[in-house]
Amino acid sequence: MIKTGLGSLVPRILRQQTAVVPGTLVSVKNYATEATFETKPFKLHNLKEGPPTTGKVTKDEAVKYYRQMQTIRRLETSAGNLYKEKLVRGFCHLYSGQEACAVGMKGAMRPQDNIISAYRVHGWTYLMGVSPQGVLCELAGKQGGCARGKGGSMHMYAPNFYGGNGIVGAQVPLGAGVALACKYKGNEGVCLALYGDGAANQGQIFEAYNMAHLWKLPCIFVCENNGYGMGTSAERGSCNVNYYQRGDVLPGIWVDGMDVVAVRLATEFAINHVLNVGPVVMEVYTYRYSGHSMSDPGTSYRTREEVQEVRQTRDPISSFKDKILAAGLVTADELKAMDNQIKKEVDEATKQAKADAEIGLPELSTDVYSQNQEGPIRGCNPGSWLKHGTLNRAVNL
């Protein structure tokens, strides 16, 4: 194993490598096609064995993970700017700092797997197949959005992605239901039900744990512990901050959520476990750079120095960038070109979101149901011009 200041890794070189000096990774004549990275140890609850602490990453995977994380970061920067320009209304919760959580989980998911989360999901929407333009148009309430602008920041959807849910913790029992559907279908699919440390004290989450265990549902309960439930630190809001242990008899895994490879390894392990044994709780320990939402500056309950320290020492993008550069999987020029391409794509999507039109009033009441069995829209006055219709116009843009 070659030790570097960036973590342990062993690059596999395409053709030729120069001599190795202990404690360093020297320059190579050609580039690596694959590297093995070492992660922080996983913490386990009710498990005799956990995920492996080393994982292989190919050049293609390294490029994909970096591109995905960098695109999410750019998307969130644009979303924040659109909110400040008052082009995004209502709530807006950013994911900056947590990119490795989503990208790592997505890297382990198979086509039949599903995900449901709370409202910090612009990045997940992109990962599940919606273009940056489709995400930003939805944020701005425009017709080019993935839900035709009717969902906004907190309610985005895509195939196998059940949202963006605005009620704290409510997505967790829904995720157990999605896992039950997988079991009925017999498709070997699983559901990742994501929630934050602030929602971890909700009673419905423990009810979902209980039911999932009794029925052996293929559900991975994922607590994205970013340290703060709104403006309250985890230590002040929870009597037990070891969220991976809070499933009682359910097995639990703690993973460094700032390491995309560690999250992927933990998720691969969890998928195998829920398919063969039963549900599992996974805590991804991460950090959000922004406040809880755009209305929260995030500085009254933590210091700027704290945020800056995490940016400098634990940032998921820069740390992964350093590792794949040191391993020879990519060059600095390749990453620079990718950064420029991502910036151009998100900038263009931002322009489109600003220029796009809103849907017309008659479309407000369309597609409330996939198959309308109710007749008129419930709650509307008799004779109202709001009539249910089916257009199926929301697409993965």
PDB file of C-alpha atoms in Angstrom, residues 39-336:
ATOM      1  CA  THR A  39     -11.551   5.059   3.837  1.00  0.00           C
ATOM      2  CA  LYS A  40     -12.000   5.924   7.476  1.00  0.00           C
ATOM      3  CA  PRO A  41     -13.132   2.939   9.569  1.00  0.00           C
ATOM      4  CA  PHE A  42     -16.879   2.367   9.624  1.00  0.00           C
ATOM      5  CA  LYS A  43     -18.676   2.255  12.958  1.00  0.00           C
ATOM      6  CA  LEU A  44     -21.035  -0.699  13.316  1.00  0.00           C
ATOM      7  CA  HIS A  45     -24.117  -1.496  15.379  1.00  0.00           C
ATOM      8  CA  ASN A  46     -25.507  -5.051  15.602  1.00  0.00           C
ATOM      9  CA  LEU A  47     -23.184  -6.143  12.802  1.00  0.00           C
ATOM     10  CA  LYS A  48     -20.268  -8.580  13.037  1.00  0.00           C
ATOM     11  CA  GLU A  49     -18.825  -7.395   9.747  1.00  0.00           C
ATOM     12  CA  GLY A  50     -19.170  -4.157   7.850  1.00  0.00           C
ATOM     13  CA  PRO A  51     -18.234  -2.706   4.473  1.00  0.00           C
ATOM     14  CA  PRO A  52     -14.654  -3.025   3.212  1.00  0.00           C
ATOM     15  CA  THR A  53     -12.436  -0.063   4.052  1.00  0.00           C
ATOM     16  CA  THR A  54     -10.788  -0.034   0.631  1.00  0.00           C
ATOM     17  CA  GLY A  55     -12.538   0.557  -2.657  1.00  0.00           C
ATOM     18  CA  LYS A  56     -11.466   0.525  -6.283  1.00  0.00           C
ATOM     19  CA  VAL A  57     -12.272   3.466  -8.504  1.00  0.00           C
ATOM     20  CA  THR A  58     -11.765   3.382 -12.255  1.00  0.00           C
ATOM     21  CA  LYS A  59     -10.813   6.416 -14.277  1.00  0.00           C
ATOM     22  CA  ASP A  60     -14.334   6.623 -15.715  1.00  0.00           C
ATOM     23  CA  GLU A  61     -15.854   6.448 -12.240  1.00  0.00           C
ATOM     24  CA  ALA A  62     -13.478   9.113 -10.926  1.00  0.00           C
ATOM     25  CA  VAL A  63     -14.462  11.456 -13.755  1.00  0.00           C
ATOM     26  CA  LYS A  64     -18.174  10.710 -13.244  1.00  0.00           C
ATOM     27  CA  TYR A  65     -18.129  11.282  -9.463  1.00  0.00           C
ATOM     28  CA  TYR A  66     -16.152  14.502  -9.801  1.00  0.00           C
ATOM     29  CA  ARG A  67     -18.419  15.794 -12.549  1.00  0.00           C
ATOM     30  CA  GLN A  68     -21.548  14.971 -10.566  1.00  0.00           C
ATOM     31  CA  MET A  69     -20.334  16.599  -7.348  1.00  0.00           C
ATOM     32  CA  GLN A  70     -19.068  19.690  -9.140  1.00  0.00           C
ATOM     33  CA  THR A  71     -22.322  20.029 -11.095  1.00  0.00           C
ATOM     34  CA  ILE A  72     -24.363  19.844  -7.891  1.00  0.00           C
ATOM     35  CA  ARG A  73     -22.151  22.496  -6.286  1.00  0.00           C
ATOM     36  CA  ARG A  74     -22.629  24.772  -9.314  1.00  0.00           C
ATOM     37  CA  LEU A  75     -26.378  24.126  -9.344  1.00  0.00           C
ATOM     38  CA  GLU A  76     -26.677  25.114  -5.710  1.00  0.00           C
ATOM     39  CA  THR A  77     -24.648  28.265  -6.241  1.00  0.00           C
ATOM     40  CA  SER A  78     -26.977  29.218  -9.087  1.00  0.00           C
ATOM     41  CA  ALA A  79     -30.048  28.356  -7.001  1.00  0.00           C
ATOM     42  CA  GLY A  80     -28.835  30.598  -4.209  1.00  0.00           C
ATOM     43  CA  ASN A  81     -28.243  33.466  -6.632  1.00  0.00           C
ATOM     44  CA  LEU A  82     -31.698  33.043  -8.209  1.00  0.00           C
ATOM     45  CA  TYR A  83     -33.238  33.148  -4.734  1.00  0.00           C
ATOM     46  CA  LYS A  84     -31.386  36.359  -3.895  1.00  0.00           C
ATOM     47  CA  GLU A  85     -32.682  37.840  -7.157  1.00  0.00           C
ATOM     48  CA  LYS A  86     -36.201  36.868  -5.990  1.00  0.00           C
ATOM     49  CA  LEU A  87     -36.647  34.567  -8.975  1.00  0.00           C
ATOM     50  CA  VAL A  88     -37.011  31.576  -6.638  1.00  0.00           C
ATOM     51  CA  ARG A  89     -39.901  32.049  -4.210  1.00  0.00           C
ATOM     52  CA  GLY A  90     -40.848  30.160  -1.084  1.00  0.00           C
ATOM     53  CA  PHE A  91     -38.294  27.892   0.550  1.00  0.00           C
ATOM     54  CA  CYS A  92     -34.900  26.941  -0.851  1.00  0.00           C
ATOM     55  CA  HIS A  93     -32.608  24.474   0.952  1.00  0.00           C
ATOM     56  CA  LEU A  94     -29.096  24.034  -0.463  1.00  0.00           C
ATOM     57  CA  TYR A  95     -26.965  20.862  -0.456  1.00  0.00           C
ATOM     58  CA  SER A  96     -23.511  22.476  -0.762  1.00  0.00           C
ATOM     59  CA  GLY A  97     -21.029  20.449   1.298  1.00  0.00           C
ATOM     60  CA  GLN A  98     -23.089  17.264   1.198  1.00  0.00           C
ATOM     61  CA  GLU A  99     -22.422  16.288  -2.431  1.00  0.00           C
ATOM     62  CA  ALA A 100     -20.496  13.108  -1.591  1.00  0.00           C
ATOM     63  CA  CYS A 101     -23.544  11.692   0.209  1.00  0.00           C
ATOM     64  CA  ALA A 102     -25.819  11.749  -2.828  1.00  0.00           C
ATOM     65  CA  VAL A 103     -23.137  10.901  -5.399  1.00  0.00           C
ATOM     66  CA  GLY A 104     -21.790   8.015  -3.312  1.00  0.00           C
ATOM     67  CA  MET A 105     -25.240   6.508  -2.811  1.00  0.00           C
ATOM     68  CA  LYS A 106     -26.125   6.950  -6.479  1.00  0.00           C
ATOM     69  CA  GLY A 107     -22.840   5.251  -7.407  1.00  0.00           C
ATOM     70  CA  ALA A 108     -24.024   2.100  -5.622  1.00  0.00           C
ATOM     71  CA  MET A 109     -27.649   2.143  -6.772  1.00  0.00           C
ATOM     72  CA  ARG A 110     -28.881  -0.202  -9.500  1.00  0.00           C
ATOM     73  CA  PRO A 111     -31.618   0.564 -12.068  1.00  0.00           C
ATOM     74  CA  GLN A 112     -34.346  -1.026  -9.903  1.00  0.00           C
ATOM     75  CA  ASP A 113     -33.400   0.882  -6.741  1.00  0.00           C
ATOM     76  CA  ASN A 114     -35.330   3.883  -5.424  1.00  0.00           C
ATOM     77  CA  ILE A 115     -34.749   6.960  -3.306  1.00  0.00           C
ATOM     78  CA  ILE A 116     -37.007   9.269  -1.324  1.00  0.00           C
ATOM     79  CA  SER A 117     -35.831  12.252   0.671  1.00  0.00           C
ATOM     80  CA  ALA A 118     -36.778  15.519   2.343  1.00  0.00           C
ATOM     81  CA  TYR A 119     -36.564  18.907   0.660  1.00  0.00           C
ATOM     82  CA  ARG A 120     -32.778  19.326   0.184  1.00  0.00           C
ATOM     83  CA  VAL A 121     -32.907  17.525  -3.156  1.00  0.00           C
ATOM     84  CA  HIS A 122     -31.845  19.690  -6.095  1.00  0.00           C
ATOM     85  CA  GLY A 123     -28.746  17.510  -6.447  1.00  0.00           C
ATOM     86  CA  TRP A 124     -30.677  14.256  -6.197  1.00  0.00           C
ATOM     87  CA  THR A 125     -33.073  15.448  -8.899  1.00  0.00           C
ATOM     88  CA  TYR A 126     -30.120  15.987 -11.219  1.00  0.00           C
ATOM     89  CA  LEU A 127     -28.565  12.616 -10.330  1.00  0.00           C
ATOM     90  CA  MET A 128     -31.845  10.821 -11.048  1.00  0.00           C
ATOM     91  CA  GLY A 129     -31.979  12.057 -14.613  1.00  0.00           C
ATOM     92  CA  VAL A 130     -33.222  15.659 -14.709  1.00  0.00           C
ATOM     93  CA  SER A 131     -30.995  18.133 -16.535  1.00  0.00           C
ATOM     94  CA  PRO A 132     -29.621  21.260 -14.807  1.00  0.00           C
ATOM     95  CA  GLN A 133     -32.101  23.260 -16.887  1.00  0.00           C
ATOM     96  CA  GLY A 134     -34.985  21.088 -15.664  1.00  0.00           C
ATOM     97  CA  VAL A 135     -33.888  21.617 -12.047  1.00  0.00           C
ATOM     98  CA  LEU A 136     -33.397  25.383 -12.277  1.00  0.00           C
ATOM     99  CA  CYS A 137     -36.597  25.941 -14.268  1.00  0.00           C
ATOM    100  CA  GLU A 138     -38.505  24.048 -11.585  1.00  0.00           C
ATOM    101  CA  LEU A 139     -36.895  26.197  -8.898  1.00  0.00           C
ATOM    102  CA  ALA A 140     -38.010  29.306 -10.757  1.00  0.00           C
ATOM    103  CA  GLY A 141     -41.557  27.976 -11.224  1.00  0.00           C
ATOM    104  CA  LYS A 142     -41.238  27.771 -15.008  1.00  0.00           C
ATOM    105  CA  GLN A 143     -42.836  25.376 -17.487  1.00  0.00           C
ATOM    106  CA  GLY A 144     -39.470  23.847 -18.408  1.00  0.00           C
ATOM    107  CA  GLY A 145     -39.126  22.425 -14.911  1.00  0.00           C
ATOM    108  CA  CYS A 146     -39.314  18.723 -14.157  1.00  0.00           C
ATOM    109  CA  ALA A 147     -42.799  19.252 -12.645  1.00  0.00           C
ATOM    110  CA  ARG A 148     -43.781  22.085 -14.990  1.00  0.00           C
ATOM    111  CA  GLY A 149     -42.928  24.587 -12.256  1.00  0.00           C
ATOM    112  CA  LYS A 150     -45.717  23.366  -9.969  1.00  0.00           C
ATOM    113  CA  GLY A 151     -43.471  21.677  -7.409  1.00  0.00           C
ATOM    114  CA  GLY A 152     -40.661  24.143  -6.902  1.00  0.00           C
ATOM    115  CA  SER A 153     -37.632  23.583  -4.703  1.00  0.00           C
ATOM    116  CA  MET A 154     -39.204  21.153  -2.231  1.00  0.00           C
ATOM    117  CA  HIS A 155     -41.191  18.906  -4.561  1.00  0.00           C
ATOM    118  CA  MET A 156     -39.136  17.496  -7.419  1.00  0.00           C
ATOM    119  CA  TYR A 157     -39.546  14.015  -8.866  1.00  0.00           C
ATOM    120  CA  ALA A 158     -38.078  11.651 -11.462  1.00  0.00           C
ATOM    121  CA  PRO A 159     -38.329   7.929 -12.230  1.00  0.00           C
ATOM    122  CA  ASN A 160     -37.437   5.945  -9.083  1.00  0.00           C
ATOM    123  CA  PHE A 161     -37.147   9.260  -7.218  1.00  0.00           C
ATOM    124  CA  TYR A 162     -40.138   9.957  -4.993  1.00  0.00           C
ATOM    125  CA  GLY A 163     -39.286  13.491  -3.999  1.00  0.00           C
ATOM    126  CA  GLY A 164     -38.650  16.096  -2.202  1.00  0.00           C
ATOM    127  CA  ASN A 165     -41.104  15.964   0.718  1.00  0.00           C
ATOM    128  CA  GLY A 166     -41.891  19.071   2.746  1.00  0.00           C
ATOM    129  CA  ILE A 167     -43.208  17.509   5.977  1.00  0.00           C
ATOM    130  CA  VAL A 168     -40.315  16.748   8.316  1.00  0.00           C
ATOM    131  CA  GLY A 169     -39.720  13.004   8.565  1.00  0.00           C
ATOM    132  CA  ALA A 170     -42.850  12.048   6.600  1.00  0.00           C
ATOM    133  CA  GLN A 171     -40.828  10.613   3.736  1.00  0.00           C
ATOM    134  CA  VAL A 172     -39.437   7.806   5.920  1.00  0.00           C
ATOM    135  CA  PRO A 173     -42.636   5.716   6.261  1.00  0.00           C
ATOM    136  CA  LEU A 174     -43.312   6.468   2.595  1.00  0.00           C
ATOM    137  CA  GLY A 175     -39.887   4.997   1.840  1.00  0.00           C
ATOM    138  CA  ALA A 176     -40.824   1.872   3.772  1.00  0.00           C
ATOM    139  CA  GLY A 177     -43.887   1.693   1.536  1.00  0.00           C
ATOM    140  CA  VAL A 178     -41.736   1.952  -1.584  1.00  0.00           C
ATOM    141  CA  ALA A 179     -39.594  -0.878  -0.198  1.00  0.00           C
ATOM    142  CA  LEU A 180     -42.770  -2.917   0.385  1.00  0.00           C
ATOM    143  CA  ALA A 181     -43.704  -2.316  -3.263  1.00  0.00           C
ATOM    144  CA  CYS A 182     -40.299  -3.640  -4.316  1.00  0.00           C
ATOM    145  CA  LYS A 183     -40.942  -6.761  -2.276  1.00  0.00           C
ATOM    146  CA  TYR A 184     -44.371  -7.219  -3.878  1.00  0.00           C
ATOM    147  CA  LYS A 185     -42.922  -6.774  -7.352  1.00  0.00           C
ATOM    148  CA  GLY A 186     -40.088  -9.195  -6.637  1.00  0.00           C
ATOM    149  CA  ASN A 187     -37.684  -6.974  -8.594  1.00  0.00           C
ATOM    150  CA  GLU A 188     -34.834  -7.173  -6.042  1.00  0.00           C
ATOM    151  CA  GLY A 189     -35.013  -3.408  -5.715  1.00  0.00           C
ATOM    152  CA  VAL A 190     -34.437  -1.449  -2.506  1.00  0.00           C
ATOM    153  CA  CYS A 191     -35.442   1.990  -1.271  1.00  0.00           C
ATOM    154  CA  LEU A 192     -33.136   4.509   0.364  1.00  0.00           C
ATOM    155  CA  ALA A 193     -35.218   6.660   2.728  1.00  0.00           C
ATOM    156  CA  LEU A 194     -33.246   9.788   3.583  1.00  0.00           C
ATOM    157  CA  TYR A 195     -33.823  12.135   6.512  1.00  0.00           C
ATOM    158  CA  GLY A 196     -31.777  14.612   8.525  1.00  0.00           C
ATOM    159  CA  ASP A 197     -30.499  14.578  12.084  1.00  0.00           C
ATOM    160  CA  GLY A 198     -33.220  17.093  12.967  1.00  0.00           C
ATOM    161  CA  ALA A 199     -35.938  14.708  11.771  1.00  0.00           C
ATOM    162  CA  ALA A 200     -34.332  11.721  13.513  1.00  0.00           C
ATOM    163  CA  ASN A 201     -36.435  12.286  16.646  1.00  0.00           C
ATOM    164  CA  GLN A 202     -39.739  11.973  14.791  1.00  0.00           C
ATOM    165  CA  GLY A 203     -41.933   9.163  16.109  1.00  0.00           C
ATOM    166  CA  GLN A 204     -43.003   8.086  12.629  1.00  0.00           C
ATOM    167  CA  ILE A 205     -39.381   7.190  11.846  1.00  0.00           C
ATOM    168  CA  PHE A 206     -39.316   4.672  14.687  1.00  0.00           C
ATOM    169  CA  GLU A 207     -42.667   3.295  13.574  1.00  0.00           C
ATOM    170  CA  ALA A 208     -41.176   2.789  10.106  1.00  0.00           C
ATOM    171  CA  TYR A 209     -38.129   1.054  11.633  1.00  0.00           C
ATOM    172  CA  ASN A 210     -40.422  -1.298  13.516  1.00  0.00           C
ATOM    173  CA  MET A 211     -42.620  -2.200  10.581  1.00  0.00           C
ATOM    174  CA  ALA A 212     -39.675  -2.605   8.223  1.00  0.00           C
ATOM    175  CA  HIS A 213     -37.991  -4.987  10.652  1.00  0.00           C
ATOM    176  CA  LEU A 214     -41.136  -7.073  11.198  1.00  0.00           C
ATOM    177  CA  TRP A 215     -41.780  -7.366   7.465  1.00  0.00           C
ATOM    178  CA  LYS A 216     -38.081  -7.575   6.477  1.00  0.00           C
ATOM    179  CA  LEU A 217     -38.487  -4.745   4.001  1.00  0.00           C
ATOM    180  CA  PRO A 218     -35.578  -3.892   1.673  1.00  0.00           C
ATOM    181  CA  CYS A 219     -35.256  -0.377   3.098  1.00  0.00           C
ATOM    182  CA  ILE A 220     -32.075   1.535   3.929  1.00  0.00           C
ATOM    183  CA  PHE A 221     -32.839   4.271   6.447  1.00  0.00           C
ATOM    184  CA  VAL A 222     -30.256   6.985   5.791  1.00  0.00           C
ATOM    185  CA  CYS A 223     -29.684   9.755   8.333  1.00  0.00           C
ATOM    186  CA  GLU A 224     -27.781  12.585   6.675  1.00  0.00           C
ATOM    187  CA  ASN A 225     -26.259  14.049   9.814  1.00  0.00           C
ATOM    188  CA  ASN A 226     -25.057  17.516   8.840  1.00  0.00           C
ATOM    189  CA  GLY A 227     -24.673  18.563  12.454  1.00  0.00           C
ATOM    190  CA  TYR A 228     -27.601  20.948  12.725  1.00  0.00           C
ATOM    191  CA  GLY A 229     -31.374  20.504  12.696  1.00  0.00           C
ATOM    192  CA  MET A 230     -32.320  23.951  11.437  1.00  0.00           C
ATOM    193  CA  GLY A 231     -30.433  26.168  13.930  1.00  0.00           C
ATOM    194  CA  THR A 232     -29.976  23.587  16.684  1.00  0.00           C
ATOM    195  CA  SER A 233     -26.851  21.470  16.950  1.00  0.00           C
ATOM    196  CA  ALA A 234     -27.274  17.716  17.104  1.00  0.00           C
ATOM    197  CA  GLU A 235     -25.870  17.660  20.659  1.00  0.00           C
ATOM    198  CA  ARG A 236     -28.523  20.112  21.867  1.00  0.00           C
ATOM    199  CA  GLY A 237     -31.408  18.410  20.079  1.00  0.00           C
ATOM    200  CA  SER A 238     -30.759  14.689  20.589  1.00  0.00           C
ATOM    201  CA  CYS A 239     -29.980  12.657  23.686  1.00  0.00           C
ATOM    202  CA  ASN A 240     -28.142  10.143  21.476  1.00  0.00           C
ATOM    203  CA  VAL A 241     -26.215  11.581  18.538  1.00  0.00           C
ATOM    204  CA  ASN A 242     -25.057   8.145  17.378  1.00  0.00           C
ATOM    205  CA  TYR A 243     -27.844   7.999  14.836  1.00  0.00           C
ATOM    206  CA  TYR A 244     -26.658   4.714  13.343  1.00  0.00           C
ATOM    207  CA  GLN A 245     -27.436   3.050  16.695  1.00  0.00           C
ATOM    208  CA  ARG A 246     -30.958   4.388  17.027  1.00  0.00           C
ATOM    209  CA  GLY A 247     -32.721   1.637  15.113  1.00  0.00           C
ATOM    210  CA  ASP A 248     -32.661  -0.541  18.257  1.00  0.00           C
ATOM    211  CA  VAL A 249     -32.435  -4.095  16.868  1.00  0.00           C
ATOM    212  CA  LEU A 250     -31.848  -2.809  13.338  1.00  0.00           C
ATOM    213  CA  PRO A 251     -28.180  -2.994  12.293  1.00  0.00           C
ATOM    214  CA  GLY A 252     -26.433   0.339  11.813  1.00  0.00           C
ATOM    215  CA  ILE A 253     -23.453   1.749   9.933  1.00  0.00           C
ATOM    216  CA  TRP A 254     -21.643   5.069  10.445  1.00  0.00           C
ATOM    217  CA  VAL A 255     -19.846   6.385   7.364  1.00  0.00           C
ATOM    218  CA  ASP A 256     -17.805   9.480   6.593  1.00  0.00           C
ATOM    219  CA  GLY A 257     -20.258  11.381   4.414  1.00  0.00           C
ATOM    220  CA  MET A 258     -17.542  13.674   3.049  1.00  0.00           C
ATOM    221  CA  ASP A 259     -15.856  10.724   1.284  1.00  0.00           C
ATOM    222  CA  VAL A 260     -17.688   9.681  -1.880  1.00  0.00           C
ATOM    223  CA  VAL A 261     -15.919   6.303  -2.024  1.00  0.00           C
ATOM    224  CA  ALA A 262     -16.776   5.490   1.601  1.00  0.00           C
ATOM    225  CA  VAL A 263     -20.449   6.315   0.996  1.00  0.00           C
ATOM    226  CA  ARG A 264     -20.512   4.114  -2.096  1.00  0.00           C
ATOM    227  CA  LEU A 265     -18.935   1.190  -0.231  1.00  0.00           C
ATOM    228  CA  ALA A 266     -21.363   1.536   2.686  1.00  0.00           C
ATOM    229  CA  THR A 267     -24.350   1.726   0.343  1.00  0.00           C
ATOM    230  CA  GLU A 268     -23.246  -1.347  -1.611  1.00  0.00           C
ATOM    231  CA  PHE A 269     -22.960  -3.230   1.673  1.00  0.00           C
ATOM    232  CA  ALA A 270     -26.355  -1.952   2.835  1.00  0.00           C
ATOM    233  CA  ILE A 271     -28.077  -2.982  -0.403  1.00  0.00           C
ATOM    234  CA  ASN A 272     -26.768  -6.507  -0.051  1.00  0.00           C
ATOM    235  CA  HIS A 273     -27.796  -6.619   3.613  1.00  0.00           C
ATOM    236  CA  VAL A 274     -31.390  -5.446   3.136  1.00  0.00           C
ATOM    237  CA  LEU A 275     -31.918  -7.899   0.272  1.00  0.00           C
ATOM    238  CA  ASN A 276     -30.642 -10.865   2.247  1.00  0.00           C
ATOM    239  CA  VAL A 277     -31.259 -10.069   5.910  1.00  0.00           C
ATOM    240  CA  GLY A 278     -33.447  -7.033   6.545  1.00  0.00           C
ATOM    241  CA  PRO A 279     -33.503  -3.235   6.926  1.00  0.00           C
ATOM    242  CA  VAL A 280     -30.498  -1.228   8.064  1.00  0.00           C
ATOM    243  CA  VAL A 281     -29.842   2.276   9.400  1.00  0.00           C
ATOM    244  CA  MET A 282     -26.978   4.201   7.803  1.00  0.00           C
ATOM    245  CA  GLU A 283     -25.677   7.477   9.216  1.00  0.00           C
ATOM    246  CA  VAL A 284     -23.677   9.612   6.780  1.00  0.00           C
ATOM    247  CA  TYR A 285     -21.730  12.183   8.766  1.00  0.00           C
ATOM    248  CA  THR A 286     -21.565  15.311   6.643  1.00  0.00           C
ATOM    249  CA  TYR A 287     -21.789  19.128   6.792  1.00  0.00           C
ATOM    250  CA  ARG A 288     -23.798  21.841   5.088  1.00  0.00           C
ATOM    251  CA  TYR A 289     -22.095  25.103   4.240  1.00  0.00           C
ATOM    252  CA  SER A 290     -25.280  27.157   3.944  1.00  0.00           C
ATOM    253  CA  GLY A 291     -27.874  27.759   6.619  1.00  0.00           C
ATOM    254  CA  HIS A 292     -30.849  25.452   6.947  1.00  0.00           C
ATOM    255  CA  SER A 293     -32.582  27.407   4.187  1.00  0.00           C
ATOM    256  CA  MET A 294     -31.877  30.608   2.306  1.00  0.00           C
ATOM    257  CA  SER A 295     -33.674  32.575   5.024  1.00  0.00           C
ATOM    258  CA  ASP A 296     -31.121  31.305   7.570  1.00  0.00           C
ATOM    259  CA  PRO A 297     -27.664  32.927   7.354  1.00  0.00           C
ATOM    260  CA  GLY A 298     -26.258  30.001   9.345  1.00  0.00           C
ATOM    261  CA  THR A 299     -24.000  32.206  11.469  1.00  0.00           C
ATOM    262  CA  SER A 300     -25.992  32.732  14.668  1.00  0.00           C
ATOM    263  CA  TYR A 301     -25.460  29.193  15.954  1.00  0.00           C
ATOM    264  CA  ARG A 302     -22.030  28.438  14.483  1.00  0.00           C
ATOM    265  CA  THR A 303     -18.992  30.500  13.626  1.00  0.00           C
ATOM    266  CA  ARG A 304     -17.658  31.401  10.205  1.00  0.00           C
ATOM    267  CA  GLU A 305     -14.385  29.859  11.327  1.00  0.00           C
ATOM    268  CA  GLU A 306     -16.108  26.495  11.824  1.00  0.00           C
ATOM    269  CA  VAL A 307     -17.511  26.536   8.302  1.00  0.00           C
ATOM    270  CA  GLN A 308     -14.184  27.633   6.848  1.00  0.00           C
ATOM    271  CA  GLU A 309     -12.303  24.873   8.638  1.00  0.00           C
ATOM    272  CA  VAL A 310     -14.578  22.227   7.129  1.00  0.00           C
ATOM    273  CA  ARG A 311     -14.160  23.772   3.679  1.00  0.00           C
ATOM    274  CA  GLN A 312     -10.395  23.646   4.035  1.00  0.00           C
ATOM    275  CA  THR A 313      -9.994  20.218   5.614  1.00  0.00           C
ATOM    276  CA  ARG A 314     -13.012  18.062   4.701  1.00  0.00           C
ATOM    277  CA  ASP A 315     -14.566  19.433   1.517  1.00  0.00           C
ATOM    278  CA  PRO A 316     -15.842  16.412  -0.461  1.00  0.00           C
ATOM    279  CA  ILE A 317     -14.950  17.824  -3.877  1.00  0.00           C
ATOM    280  CA  SER A 318     -11.478  19.212  -3.251  1.00  0.00           C
ATOM    281  CA  SER A 319     -10.411  16.162  -1.217  1.00  0.00           C
ATOM    282  CA  PHE A 320     -11.581  13.769  -3.952  1.00  0.00           C
ATOM    283  CA  LYS A 321      -9.907  15.959  -6.550  1.00  0.00           C
ATOM    284  CA  ASP A 322      -6.589  15.745  -4.693  1.00  0.00           C
ATOM    285  CA  LYS A 323      -6.864  11.967  -4.412  1.00  0.00           C
ATOM    286  CA  ILE A 324      -7.607  11.262  -8.071  1.00  0.00           C
ATOM    287  CA  LEU A 325      -4.883  13.664  -9.187  1.00  0.00           C
ATOM    288  CA  ALA A 326      -2.354  12.003  -6.902  1.00  0.00           C
ATOM    289  CA  ALA A 327      -3.423   8.577  -8.154  1.00  0.00           C
ATOM    290  CA  GLY A 328      -2.893   9.596 -11.772  1.00  0.00           C
ATOM    291  CA  LEU A 329      -6.507   8.898 -12.721  1.00  0.00           C
ATOM    292  CA  VAL A 330      -6.908  12.389 -14.171  1.00  0.00           C
ATOM    293  CA  THR A 331      -4.767  15.410 -14.973  1.00  0.00           C
ATOM    294  CA  ALA A 332      -5.191  18.950 -13.756  1.00  0.00           C
ATOM    295  CA  ASP A 333      -5.899  20.044 -17.333  1.00  0.00           C
ATOM    296  CA  GLU A 334      -8.695  17.480 -17.651  1.00  0.00           C
ATOM    297  CA  LEU A 335     -10.347  18.707 -14.476  1.00  0.00           C
ATOM    298  CA  LYS A 336      -9.952  22.351 -15.476  1.00  0.00           C
TER     299      LYS A 336
END
